[in-house]
Amino acid sequence: VIDAGQPEHSVITTCAYCGVGCSFEAQMKGDQLVRMVPWKGGDANHGHSCVKGRFAFGYASHPDRITTPMIRESIDRPWRPVGWEEAIAFAAERLQAIQAEHGRESIGGITSSRCTNEETYLVQKLIRAAFGNNNTDTCARVCHSPTGYGLKTTLGESAGTQTFDSVMQADAIIVIGANPTDAHPVFGSLMRKRLRQGASLIVADPRRIDLLKTPHLEDAQHLPLRPGTNVALINALGHVVVTEGLEDHAFIADRCDTEAYRAWRDFIAEERHSPEASEAITGVAAEAVRQAARTYATAGNGAIYYGLGVTEHSQGSTMVMGIANLALATGNIGREGVGVNPLRGQNNVQGSCDMGSFPHELPGYQHVADISARGRFEDAWGVTLDDEPGLRIPNMFDAAIEGSFKALYVQGEDIAQSDPNTQHVEAALSSLDCLIVQDIFLNETAKYAHVLLPGSSFLEKDGTFTNAERRINRVRRVMPPLAGKADWEVTVDLARALGYPMEYAHPSEIMDEIARLTPTFAGVSYAKLETHGSLQWPCNAERPDGTPTMHEVDFPIGRGRFAITEYVATEERSNRRFPLLLTTGRILSQYNVGAQTRRTDNQVWHDEDVLELHPSDAEVRGIRNGDWLGITSRAGQTVLRARLSERMQPGVVYTTFHHPGSGANVITTDSSDWATNCPEYKVTAVQVEKVSRP
Ligand code: SF4
């Protein structure tokens, strides 16, 4: 695909990998994409990029792409290639028959953080208006749903507070459970630039991440906590702030709910939250915690960045609130250089949440029980909407196995590979009477499908993505859809076949509808995106040019609200049978389940998932680099090669989940966040033994 020749024309669009949302110039020769050049005019990347956005686009023309719709009566029958019309009619007839026999609650859908805002909006609209229920969920369920809950509860908005560029004003940077140089490389480089200029770095992570190796960074502090003990650590940091008088009392008095503050202060000041008491839980030396709290609270501008190492825990939502507490207590909210910043994994996680994918929220985080919000959508959509939250993804799986949930529409998400406890997911999928999968490849989920609808890559459609800094970027069609339809057109066709009218000539008209119904998007239009380049929501009459920094004057809930964050130990604890704790993550050159990066014609992508473990854990088991290891948890078993690494702490092992054969999610368990059901991918008790080659 990559050709050194001169391009004939080019199109500016947005990378479809991580939540940085880099802008690229797609250079074309006829219909062939020859080069992706990072665009200097991109507001998120200013001309920078990583290897994935720059080189890993060959998957769009890979021979594995599905270009013909396919149907089958049951999953033990062969696929039958058919035309679009027949496939859509087949899907609609099945959905209607199931609904007639089992009721409207028996079907649902899953939107994708890989698709555009407009496509995600249409899928949840299809489910709410045409299916007639709120059984809509998104793959954000398994990554950042605790961010939505935690930040909405404390700060009033389910989003990060800053621009990426804001880090250049930070004096102290805390990174918790994130690995920016691998997972958000362009932002990781920007952060490194600020660290080289002298900002202090505190990393709370079980693993020694590369950011700690930033040159000229002698005073970086690493808090190598045990997996599953985040909340004990954040409480200990809060304890130091309160007991050493490091709070910003003026900010608390002016901007926060002082009653909630007093309750939190009394709670956090208890001796059981002291660094000394927490050391036994977290494994982090008390003095290191004291030093980190002082650095953050007295630096001037303290900024916190966090990733899935915060959210993917049984206390993910509690931890997000703990981070917000710390920022509120020290006045590190509402200006450049500070804030609470979730680093979103996928290109459009923020957007898929914004667009009403969750079963309890309409677009713009408007609760389904809110009569006035619901009324606006009912008027616009011409239907009566359900006022009860629908099923979350894990509830859909349970209901499918139990027999009350019968049909599922999945757009752009490989739930069979990416969700935890694969055996349970497969049991649920094989129980369905109708599974409709819309994807660019025949993925693991499609093995259980009755209808396969070809998806379109980001190069084949118009739309928008919203990155981790709430920035709405244009996605522009570079080439025609390989299968003849963009994803949004397929959803429109399915709605029409179900008897619900959807009429859009272009995704810009979908955005116009979103703007009419969603107060935080009221000022967004494609015309304005052309003149502004990008827009950060909220964008409306009060903020016509968007909002780079949130909460400058007040919070959407009036005052910042401290939350009580009681530490509760995870059920996943090491014991004699499973003496090690497994945690998971990504590497720079691969992306999530690897569906795209593994289909790029470039040697750099041909790696494998391995199990990293500390040399001392290897030695007692007689394991050497490259040995095959059997890894067993209470959920299942898999086999990986060993990589000995001093980055790990003794007792903790680590792997990635980029290759289908790795089985990382065969061994992850059903444990999940108490508030949102986000799976606890980051803590699995395991046993590791040397085995012969599989
Ligand atoms: Fe794409 Fe993220 Fe890399 Fe930017 S940093 S090029 S958005 S993968």
XYZ file of C-alpha atoms and ligand atoms in Angstrom:
702
model
C 0.000 0.000 0.000
C 2.815 2.409 0.839
C 4.204 3.894 -2.357
C 6.837 6.590 -2.625
C 5.279 8.206 -5.714
C 3.788 11.692 -5.818
C 0.157 11.946 -4.677
C -2.483 13.322 -7.014
C -4.724 14.703 -4.312
C -5.151 14.555 -0.538
C -7.869 14.604 2.123
C -7.556 15.731 5.769
C -8.988 13.173 8.177
C -8.549 11.764 11.708
C -6.665 8.682 12.898
C -8.929 5.810 13.931
C -6.651 4.273 16.570
C -6.233 5.913 19.972
C -7.984 8.700 21.854
C -5.377 11.327 20.936
C -7.194 11.869 17.635
C -4.303 12.923 15.389
C -5.137 14.664 12.111
C -3.603 13.261 8.938
C -3.342 14.184 5.308
C -4.369 11.068 3.387
C -2.419 11.291 0.139
C -4.048 9.578 -2.825
C -3.242 8.347 -6.303
C -6.611 7.846 -7.937
C -8.572 5.677 -5.517
C -5.409 4.314 -3.863
C -4.179 5.657 -0.535
C -0.412 5.950 -0.840
C 0.644 7.772 2.314
C -0.676 9.110 5.623
C 1.161 12.294 6.581
C 0.595 13.822 10.035
C -1.068 17.189 9.495
C 0.507 20.295 10.997
C -2.906 21.947 11.235
C -4.223 19.177 13.540
C -5.248 20.734 16.874
C -4.528 17.529 18.822
C -1.209 16.562 17.223
C 0.289 19.676 15.546
C 1.979 17.568 12.872
C 3.116 14.671 15.078
C 2.058 11.018 14.890
C 2.991 7.520 16.006
C 3.689 4.433 13.906
C 0.109 3.192 14.004
C -1.521 6.260 12.509
C 1.332 6.800 10.057
C 1.788 3.270 8.747
C -0.941 0.894 9.935
C -3.678 1.694 7.422
C -3.124 -1.237 5.051
C -5.877 -3.206 6.772
C -8.449 -1.086 4.923
C -7.615 -2.884 1.684
C -6.659 -6.244 3.201
C -8.045 -9.334 1.409
C -9.766 -10.354 4.684
C -12.176 -7.425 4.336
C -15.803 -8.564 4.132
C -17.379 -7.065 1.031
C -20.575 -9.110 0.701
C -23.420 -9.406 3.225
C -23.940 -12.982 4.430
C -26.765 -14.790 6.192
C -27.420 -18.255 7.640
C -30.345 -19.904 9.386
C -28.246 -21.151 12.294
C -24.603 -20.988 13.339
C -23.947 -24.625 12.380
C -24.913 -23.862 8.758
C -22.567 -22.367 6.125
C -22.745 -18.674 5.252
C -24.790 -17.686 2.191
C -23.567 -14.523 0.390
C -26.527 -12.296 -0.515
C -27.239 -8.746 -1.663
C -27.691 -5.874 0.814
C -31.461 -5.852 0.392
C -31.868 -9.535 1.194
C -29.533 -9.367 4.194
C -31.291 -6.355 5.694
C -34.739 -7.904 5.078
C -33.582 -11.196 6.672
C -32.293 -9.345 9.747
C -35.435 -7.218 10.077
C -37.782 -10.204 9.738
C -35.889 -12.101 12.435
C -35.879 -9.145 14.795
C -39.616 -8.572 14.289
C -40.441 -12.264 14.797
C -38.369 -12.396 17.999
C -39.948 -9.202 19.268
C -43.437 -10.547 18.541
C -42.739 -13.824 20.351
C -40.543 -12.685 23.253
C -41.390 -9.005 23.722
C -39.551 -5.788 22.983
C -37.072 -6.253 25.853
C -35.690 -9.393 24.204
C -33.459 -7.498 21.743
C -30.687 -4.947 22.034
C -27.543 -3.531 20.469
C -23.932 -2.594 21.089
C -22.389 0.536 19.582
C -18.728 0.967 18.795
C -16.063 3.367 20.002
C -14.379 2.817 16.618
C -17.290 4.237 14.614
C -18.172 7.895 14.159
C -20.350 9.974 16.471
C -23.044 10.035 13.824
C -23.032 6.231 13.440
C -23.110 5.681 17.183
C -25.965 8.157 17.537
C -27.934 6.284 14.883
C -27.436 2.868 16.506
C -28.754 4.042 19.889
C -31.594 5.820 18.078
C -32.424 2.598 16.219
C -32.520 0.684 19.505
C -34.568 3.284 21.374
C -36.928 4.321 18.591
C -37.249 1.173 16.448
C -36.501 -1.647 18.929
C -38.482 0.291 21.574
C -36.198 -0.199 24.590
C -33.012 1.129 26.209
C -30.984 -2.063 25.697
C -28.098 -0.123 24.186
C -24.548 -0.296 25.428
C -21.083 0.417 24.145
C -17.643 -1.093 24.322
C -16.840 1.840 26.642
C -18.615 -0.365 29.196
C -15.412 -2.401 29.381
C -13.007 0.540 29.555
C -14.077 3.990 30.710
C -17.617 3.618 32.067
C -16.278 4.337 35.608
C -14.933 7.641 34.272
C -18.456 8.558 33.206
C -19.873 7.692 36.617
C -17.050 9.065 38.767
C -16.559 12.402 37.032
C -20.282 13.056 36.641
C -20.790 12.444 40.372
C -17.957 14.703 41.549
C -17.490 17.330 38.810
C -20.852 17.117 37.038
C -19.581 16.150 33.587
C -18.453 12.783 32.242
C -15.307 14.016 30.575
C -11.715 15.094 31.094
C -11.161 18.700 32.056
C -8.226 19.841 29.877
C -6.690 20.073 26.423
C -3.605 17.945 25.765
C -1.573 21.147 25.336
C -2.471 22.079 28.922
C 0.214 19.657 30.140
C 2.789 22.226 29.041
C 1.626 24.419 31.963
C 1.780 21.603 34.541
C 4.384 21.744 37.303
C 3.668 18.296 38.735
C 2.203 15.434 36.739
C 0.664 12.342 38.289
C 0.150 9.382 35.943
C -1.992 6.607 37.394
C -2.583 3.281 35.644
C -1.658 4.614 32.221
C 1.255 4.087 29.856
C 1.121 7.148 27.596
C 4.284 6.490 25.593
C 2.857 3.151 24.382
C -0.893 3.708 24.406
C -1.151 7.467 23.587
C 2.234 8.055 21.982
C 1.788 11.581 20.628
C 0.520 12.829 23.969
C 3.204 10.741 25.735
C 5.853 12.662 23.750
C 4.293 15.999 24.680
C 4.285 14.987 28.338
C 7.948 13.982 28.055
C 8.725 17.408 26.588
C 7.196 19.077 29.653
C 9.070 16.715 31.980
C 12.350 17.616 30.308
C 11.506 21.268 30.989
C 11.403 20.469 34.693
C 7.897 19.346 35.674
C 7.867 16.699 38.410
C 6.596 13.200 37.628
C 4.802 10.776 39.917
C 3.796 7.410 38.451
C 1.437 5.094 40.331
C 1.610 1.768 38.531
C 2.466 -1.841 39.413
C 4.863 -1.791 36.460
C 7.808 0.514 35.776
C 6.551 2.250 32.609
C 8.835 3.886 30.016
C 7.848 7.420 31.017
C 9.997 6.898 34.118
C 12.989 6.516 31.807
C 12.598 10.043 30.408
C 16.136 11.456 30.072
C 17.199 14.070 32.635
C 14.419 13.024 34.979
C 16.317 12.216 38.143
C 13.575 12.978 40.658
C 10.704 10.963 39.152
C 8.725 9.136 41.812
C 7.402 5.641 41.185
C 4.717 4.285 43.486
C 4.701 0.570 42.565
C 1.411 -0.396 44.150
C -0.077 -3.892 44.207
C -2.815 -4.436 41.597
C -6.241 -3.771 43.083
C -5.134 -1.279 45.755
C -5.610 2.027 43.898
C -8.246 3.353 46.293
C -6.070 2.720 49.356
C -3.299 4.694 47.643
C -5.455 7.669 46.599
C -6.914 7.809 50.100
C -3.403 7.857 51.568
C -2.480 10.759 49.262
C -5.656 12.572 50.366
C -4.803 11.855 54.011
C -1.431 13.592 53.650
C -3.036 16.610 51.962
C -5.569 17.016 54.780
C -3.384 16.203 57.801
C -0.435 18.295 56.602
C -2.636 21.313 55.771
C -1.939 21.214 52.027
C -5.508 21.963 50.934
C -6.521 25.006 48.889
C -9.058 26.366 51.378
C -10.029 29.343 49.216
C -10.913 27.054 46.287
C -12.862 24.722 48.550
C -14.828 27.609 50.077
C -15.535 29.276 46.699
C -16.145 26.306 44.445
C -17.002 23.185 46.444
C -19.923 21.767 48.391
C -18.469 22.489 51.825
C -20.707 20.004 53.632
C -19.469 17.198 51.349
C -15.938 18.486 51.855
C -16.215 18.329 55.643
C -17.558 14.783 55.504
C -14.679 13.758 53.216
C -12.090 15.558 55.358
C -13.271 13.765 58.515
C -13.249 10.436 56.670
C -9.856 10.834 55.011
C -8.161 12.151 58.163
C -8.798 8.854 59.964
C -5.579 7.074 60.858
C -6.586 3.983 58.864
C -6.017 6.046 55.660
C -2.525 7.185 56.638
C 0.377 6.209 54.349
C 1.737 4.080 57.181
C -1.532 2.134 57.546
C -1.933 1.851 53.755
C 1.560 0.521 53.195
C 0.463 -2.938 54.275
C -2.252 -2.876 51.584
C -0.544 -1.128 48.669
C 3.039 -2.200 49.262
C 4.153 1.409 48.634
C 6.504 2.888 51.235
C 4.735 5.454 53.423
C 7.442 8.060 52.963
C 7.160 7.806 49.158
C 3.414 8.477 49.410
C 3.990 11.478 51.684
C 6.571 12.865 49.283
C 4.282 12.379 46.264
C 1.354 14.145 47.970
C 3.546 17.089 48.917
C 4.973 17.363 45.406
C 1.518 17.403 43.806
C -0.157 19.706 46.320
C 2.589 22.335 46.470
C 3.770 22.376 42.864
C 1.607 25.263 41.666
C -0.142 23.429 38.851
C -0.811 19.740 39.545
C -2.277 17.639 36.729
C -3.535 14.051 36.961
C -3.688 11.703 33.958
C -5.097 8.232 34.255
C -5.951 5.234 32.129
C -7.536 1.821 32.274
C -5.335 0.908 35.236
C -7.769 3.092 37.177
C -11.091 2.169 35.631
C -10.827 -1.579 34.985
C -11.164 -2.572 38.625
C -13.956 -3.608 40.954
C -13.470 -0.148 42.509
C -12.939 1.715 39.220
C -15.656 4.309 39.874
C -14.499 4.814 43.467
C -10.965 5.463 42.257
C -12.111 8.020 39.664
C -13.929 9.855 42.458
C -10.821 9.591 44.657
C -8.784 11.302 41.931
C -11.388 14.061 41.629
C -11.359 14.495 45.442
C -7.598 15.042 45.370
C -7.833 17.627 42.564
C -10.689 19.485 44.305
C -8.934 19.502 47.690
C -5.802 21.057 46.197
C -7.622 23.490 43.878
C -6.212 21.787 40.805
C -9.303 22.252 38.631
C -10.496 25.010 36.308
C -7.378 26.440 34.686
C -4.613 25.373 32.331
C -1.943 23.030 33.644
C -4.146 21.178 36.130
C -7.198 18.927 36.002
C -8.407 15.361 35.902
C -7.680 13.749 32.581
C -8.804 10.260 31.554
C -6.681 9.003 28.664
C -9.299 7.343 26.487
C -8.155 4.175 24.775
C -10.014 4.126 21.487
C -10.454 6.901 18.952
C -14.080 7.589 19.825
C -14.664 6.293 23.361
C -15.531 9.812 24.452
C -17.884 10.223 21.489
C -19.640 6.898 21.924
C -20.406 7.848 25.548
C -21.458 11.385 24.525
C -23.855 9.997 21.905
C -26.171 8.168 24.306
C -24.830 4.647 23.974
C -25.324 3.799 27.640
C -28.620 2.161 28.652
C -29.447 4.897 31.183
C -28.529 7.988 29.189
C -29.758 9.708 26.046
C -27.192 11.713 24.006
C -25.410 14.356 26.066
C -25.648 12.261 29.286
C -29.353 13.135 29.712
C -30.933 10.504 31.908
C -33.744 8.443 30.385
C -35.872 9.234 33.449
C -35.561 13.007 32.841
C -39.037 13.875 31.541
C -38.097 17.082 29.760
C -35.041 15.602 28.017
C -36.976 12.497 27.041
C -39.819 14.663 25.758
C -37.482 16.508 23.388
C -36.267 13.216 21.902
C -39.808 11.843 21.702
C -40.964 14.916 19.766
C -38.019 14.758 17.404
C -38.111 11.006 16.867
C -41.893 10.635 16.836
C -42.017 7.788 19.372
C -42.663 7.191 23.051
C -39.417 6.314 24.800
C -38.836 3.935 27.669
C -38.058 5.771 30.931
C -36.292 2.793 32.540
C -32.587 2.093 31.941
C -32.013 -0.937 29.732
C -29.557 -3.827 29.967
C -25.801 -3.377 30.203
C -23.578 -5.715 28.172
C -22.964 -8.197 31.024
C -26.717 -8.187 31.801
C -27.402 -8.959 28.134
C -25.038 -11.949 28.346
C -26.670 -13.220 31.540
C -30.180 -12.744 30.101
C -29.181 -14.562 26.891
C -27.950 -17.578 28.849
C -31.037 -17.479 31.063
C -33.234 -17.318 27.913
C -35.016 -13.947 27.992
C -32.665 -12.050 25.672
C -32.801 -13.330 22.101
C -31.294 -10.912 19.555
C -28.317 -8.588 19.429
C -27.038 -6.069 16.849
C -23.289 -5.440 17.254
C -21.624 -2.698 15.255
C -17.812 -2.619 15.086
C -16.948 -4.527 18.255
C -15.425 -7.985 18.738
C -17.025 -8.843 22.060
C -16.012 -12.506 21.874
C -12.341 -11.523 22.007
C -12.347 -8.314 23.985
C -14.802 -8.962 26.814
C -13.691 -10.863 29.917
C -14.362 -14.534 30.643
C -14.543 -15.677 27.024
C -16.341 -18.921 27.903
C -19.247 -16.987 29.406
C -19.442 -14.608 26.401
C -19.428 -17.519 23.963
C -22.167 -19.281 25.908
C -24.282 -16.108 25.693
C -23.669 -15.527 21.985
C -24.445 -19.117 21.065
C -27.770 -18.850 22.963
C -29.074 -16.044 20.730
C -31.692 -16.619 18.036
C -30.367 -13.714 16.018
C -26.929 -12.127 16.170
C -26.275 -9.380 13.614
C -22.608 -8.457 13.309
C -21.530 -5.406 11.330
C -17.774 -5.406 10.963
C -14.970 -5.011 8.468
C -13.599 -8.510 9.222
C -15.012 -11.920 10.032
C -14.055 -11.525 13.698
C -14.408 -13.947 16.625
C -17.924 -12.641 17.412
C -19.050 -13.294 13.833
C -18.542 -17.019 14.436
C -21.835 -16.872 16.380
C -23.661 -14.562 13.938
C -26.695 -15.210 11.743
C -26.269 -12.020 9.725
C -22.970 -10.476 8.723
C -23.149 -6.929 7.381
C -19.909 -5.541 5.905
C -18.609 -2.545 7.822
C -16.654 0.407 6.462
C -13.251 1.627 7.636
C -12.654 5.232 8.744
C -11.252 5.946 5.282
C -14.591 5.173 3.659
C -16.957 7.578 5.372
C -17.708 11.091 6.539
C -18.352 11.857 10.165
C -16.676 13.005 13.375
C -14.661 11.450 16.209
C -14.354 13.018 19.674
C -10.966 12.545 21.298
C -9.934 12.330 24.954
C -9.873 16.129 25.311
C -13.531 16.416 24.133
C -12.294 17.605 20.738
C -14.656 16.902 17.855
C -12.560 16.217 14.756
C -13.800 15.684 11.218
C -13.442 12.289 9.591
C -13.512 12.712 5.829
C -14.187 10.120 3.185
C -10.954 9.256 1.420
C -12.257 6.416 -0.768
C -15.646 4.835 -1.510
C -16.931 2.131 0.890
C -15.503 -1.219 -0.204
C -18.878 -2.944 0.224
C -20.886 -0.052 -1.200
C -22.297 1.364 2.056
C -20.899 3.328 4.992
C -21.870 2.049 8.450
C -24.411 4.849 9.017
C -26.211 3.917 5.784
C -26.557 0.305 6.927
C -28.191 1.388 10.198
C -30.572 3.656 8.268
C -31.528 0.731 6.002
C -32.129 -1.568 8.965
C -34.328 1.039 10.667
C -36.394 1.486 7.514
C -36.776 -2.272 7.109
C -38.108 -2.371 10.663
C -40.676 0.262 9.695
C -39.000 3.189 11.437
C -38.215 6.053 9.028
C -34.702 7.528 9.025
C -33.934 10.122 6.357
C -30.436 11.548 6.086
C -28.650 12.567 2.896
C -25.284 13.028 4.640
C -23.776 12.599 8.142
C -23.810 16.405 8.513
C -27.612 16.142 8.826
C -27.190 13.608 11.636
C -24.896 16.068 13.432
C -27.505 18.807 12.955
C -30.046 16.556 14.718
C -27.553 15.818 17.519
C -26.985 19.572 17.963
C -30.739 20.229 18.172
C -31.222 17.629 20.912
C -27.987 17.803 22.920
C -27.265 21.050 24.833
C -23.503 20.442 25.005
C -23.381 20.017 21.199
C -25.856 22.814 20.350
C -23.215 24.929 18.608
C -21.605 22.128 16.596
C -22.064 21.865 12.829
C -19.964 20.656 9.920
C -19.816 24.245 8.624
C -18.303 25.411 11.903
C -15.903 22.470 11.991
C -14.665 23.582 8.550
C -13.885 27.096 9.805
C -12.589 26.130 13.278
C -10.782 22.894 12.354
C -12.107 21.216 15.519
C -14.373 22.070 18.465
C -14.221 21.002 22.104
C -17.591 20.517 23.729
C -19.479 22.062 25.484
C -20.062 24.145 22.365
C -23.278 26.152 22.479
C -24.671 29.702 22.685
C -22.641 30.476 25.819
C -19.483 28.951 24.365
C -19.789 29.241 20.593
C -16.105 28.403 19.996
C -16.071 25.433 22.370
C -14.496 24.862 25.785
C -10.790 23.999 26.035
C -10.770 24.037 29.859
C -13.762 22.811 31.838
C -15.085 24.107 35.159
C -13.304 27.482 35.005
C -16.102 29.320 36.802
C -18.474 26.684 38.113
C -19.426 23.040 37.743
C -22.485 21.734 35.866
C -23.686 20.551 39.297
C -22.977 23.963 40.802
C -20.226 23.048 43.239
C -17.548 20.383 43.182
C -18.740 17.424 45.197
C -16.331 15.374 47.317
C -17.211 11.687 47.550
C -16.483 9.185 50.300
C -14.116 6.594 48.859
C -13.985 3.573 51.116
C -11.351 1.032 50.071
C -12.749 -2.471 49.567
C -10.316 -5.265 48.751
C -10.938 -7.011 45.437
C -12.103 -10.607 45.465
C -9.162 -11.389 43.190
C -6.455 -11.953 45.755
C -3.368 -14.059 45.483
C -3.434 -17.248 47.531
C -1.645 -20.576 47.653
C -3.416 -21.870 44.552
C -3.044 -18.640 42.522
C -0.007 -16.894 44.027
C 0.573 -14.197 41.362
C -1.524 -11.231 40.235
C -1.911 -10.736 36.482
C -2.457 -7.296 34.967
C -2.882 -6.432 31.257
C -2.023 -3.615 28.843
C -0.940 -2.663 25.321
C 2.270 -2.203 23.380
C 3.047 0.684 21.040
C 2.981 -1.192 17.746
C -0.271 -3.104 18.323
C -3.789 -1.991 18.957
C -6.330 -3.737 21.192
C -7.329 -7.112 19.696
C -5.049 -6.396 16.722
C -7.750 -6.685 14.062
C -6.227 -3.752 12.162
C -2.561 -3.704 13.170
C -2.127 -7.433 12.568
C -3.432 -6.917 9.032
C -0.829 -4.357 8.072
C 1.888 -5.457 5.697
C 4.874 -4.475 7.785
C 7.316 -6.638 9.768
C 7.070 -4.500 12.888
C 3.565 -5.791 13.610
C 4.570 -9.470 13.662
C 5.119 -9.804 17.393
C 3.382 -12.034 19.934
C 1.736 -11.655 23.314
C 4.102 -12.743 26.091
C 3.946 -13.013 29.864
C 6.271 -10.564 31.614
C 7.404 -11.666 35.063
C 10.022 -10.615 37.571
C 13.266 -12.655 37.509
C 12.735 -13.711 41.138
C 9.310 -15.220 40.323
C 10.887 -16.926 37.329
C 13.804 -18.314 39.294
C 11.692 -20.110 41.893
C 9.746 -21.754 39.064
C 12.817 -22.633 36.981
C 11.624 -20.365 34.146
C 13.940 -18.794 31.597
C 13.331 -16.186 28.903
C 11.338 -17.693 26.019
C 10.032 -20.727 27.944
C 6.410 -21.693 27.372
C 4.230 -21.054 30.401
C 0.833 -22.376 31.408
C -1.192 -19.619 33.108
C -4.208 -20.686 35.126
C -6.853 -18.550 36.840
C -10.195 -19.465 38.382
C -11.790 -18.601 34.977
C -9.555 -20.584 32.621
C -6.171 -21.443 31.233
C -3.837 -20.227 28.501
C -0.258 -20.617 27.289
C 2.232 -17.799 26.643
C 5.971 -17.434 26.289
C 7.974 -15.961 29.192
C 9.739 -12.618 29.178
C 11.747 -11.866 32.310
C 11.603 -8.183 33.189
C 12.812 -5.974 36.011
C 9.900 -3.657 35.110
C 7.644 -6.020 37.009
C 7.489 -6.150 40.773
C 7.760 -9.604 42.375
C 4.337 -11.229 42.633
C 2.878 -9.402 39.611
C 2.823 -10.632 35.996
C 1.697 -8.805 32.864
C 0.479 -9.551 29.356
C -1.169 -7.940 26.330
C -4.239 -9.125 24.382
C -3.374 -8.261 20.785
C -3.492 -11.769 19.291
C -6.564 -14.040 19.267
C -4.519 -17.053 20.378
C -3.106 -15.353 23.491
C -6.186 -16.181 25.530
C -5.721 -13.212 27.854
C -9.472 -12.945 28.256
C -9.868 -16.675 28.723
C -8.238 -16.158 32.118
C -9.732 -12.781 33.138
C -12.720 -13.147 35.439
C -16.260 -11.824 35.851
C -15.337 -9.409 38.655
C -16.447 -5.901 37.774
C -16.844 -2.332 38.984
C -19.617 -2.015 41.571
C -21.193 1.017 39.874
C -20.808 0.344 36.151
C -19.940 -3.352 35.644
C -16.661 -2.373 33.949
C -14.681 -5.643 34.079
C -11.735 -5.998 36.406
C -9.218 -6.796 33.653
C -6.362 -5.423 35.728
C -6.407 -7.957 38.562
C -6.520 -11.702 38.035
C -4.992 -14.138 40.514
C -3.035 -16.747 38.554
C -0.612 -19.619 38.826
C 2.236 -19.798 36.301
C 4.081 -23.000 35.465
C 6.599 -24.010 32.870
C 5.042 -26.289 30.220
C 6.262 -28.018 27.087
C 5.637 -26.257 23.780
C 1.864 -26.220 23.020
Fe -3.232 7.601 15.928
Fe -3.028 7.774 18.599
Fe -0.861 7.357 17.136
Fe -2.097 9.717 17.053
S -1.058 8.822 18.837
S -1.289 8.561 15.304
S -4.246 9.088 17.250
S -2.604 5.959 17.348
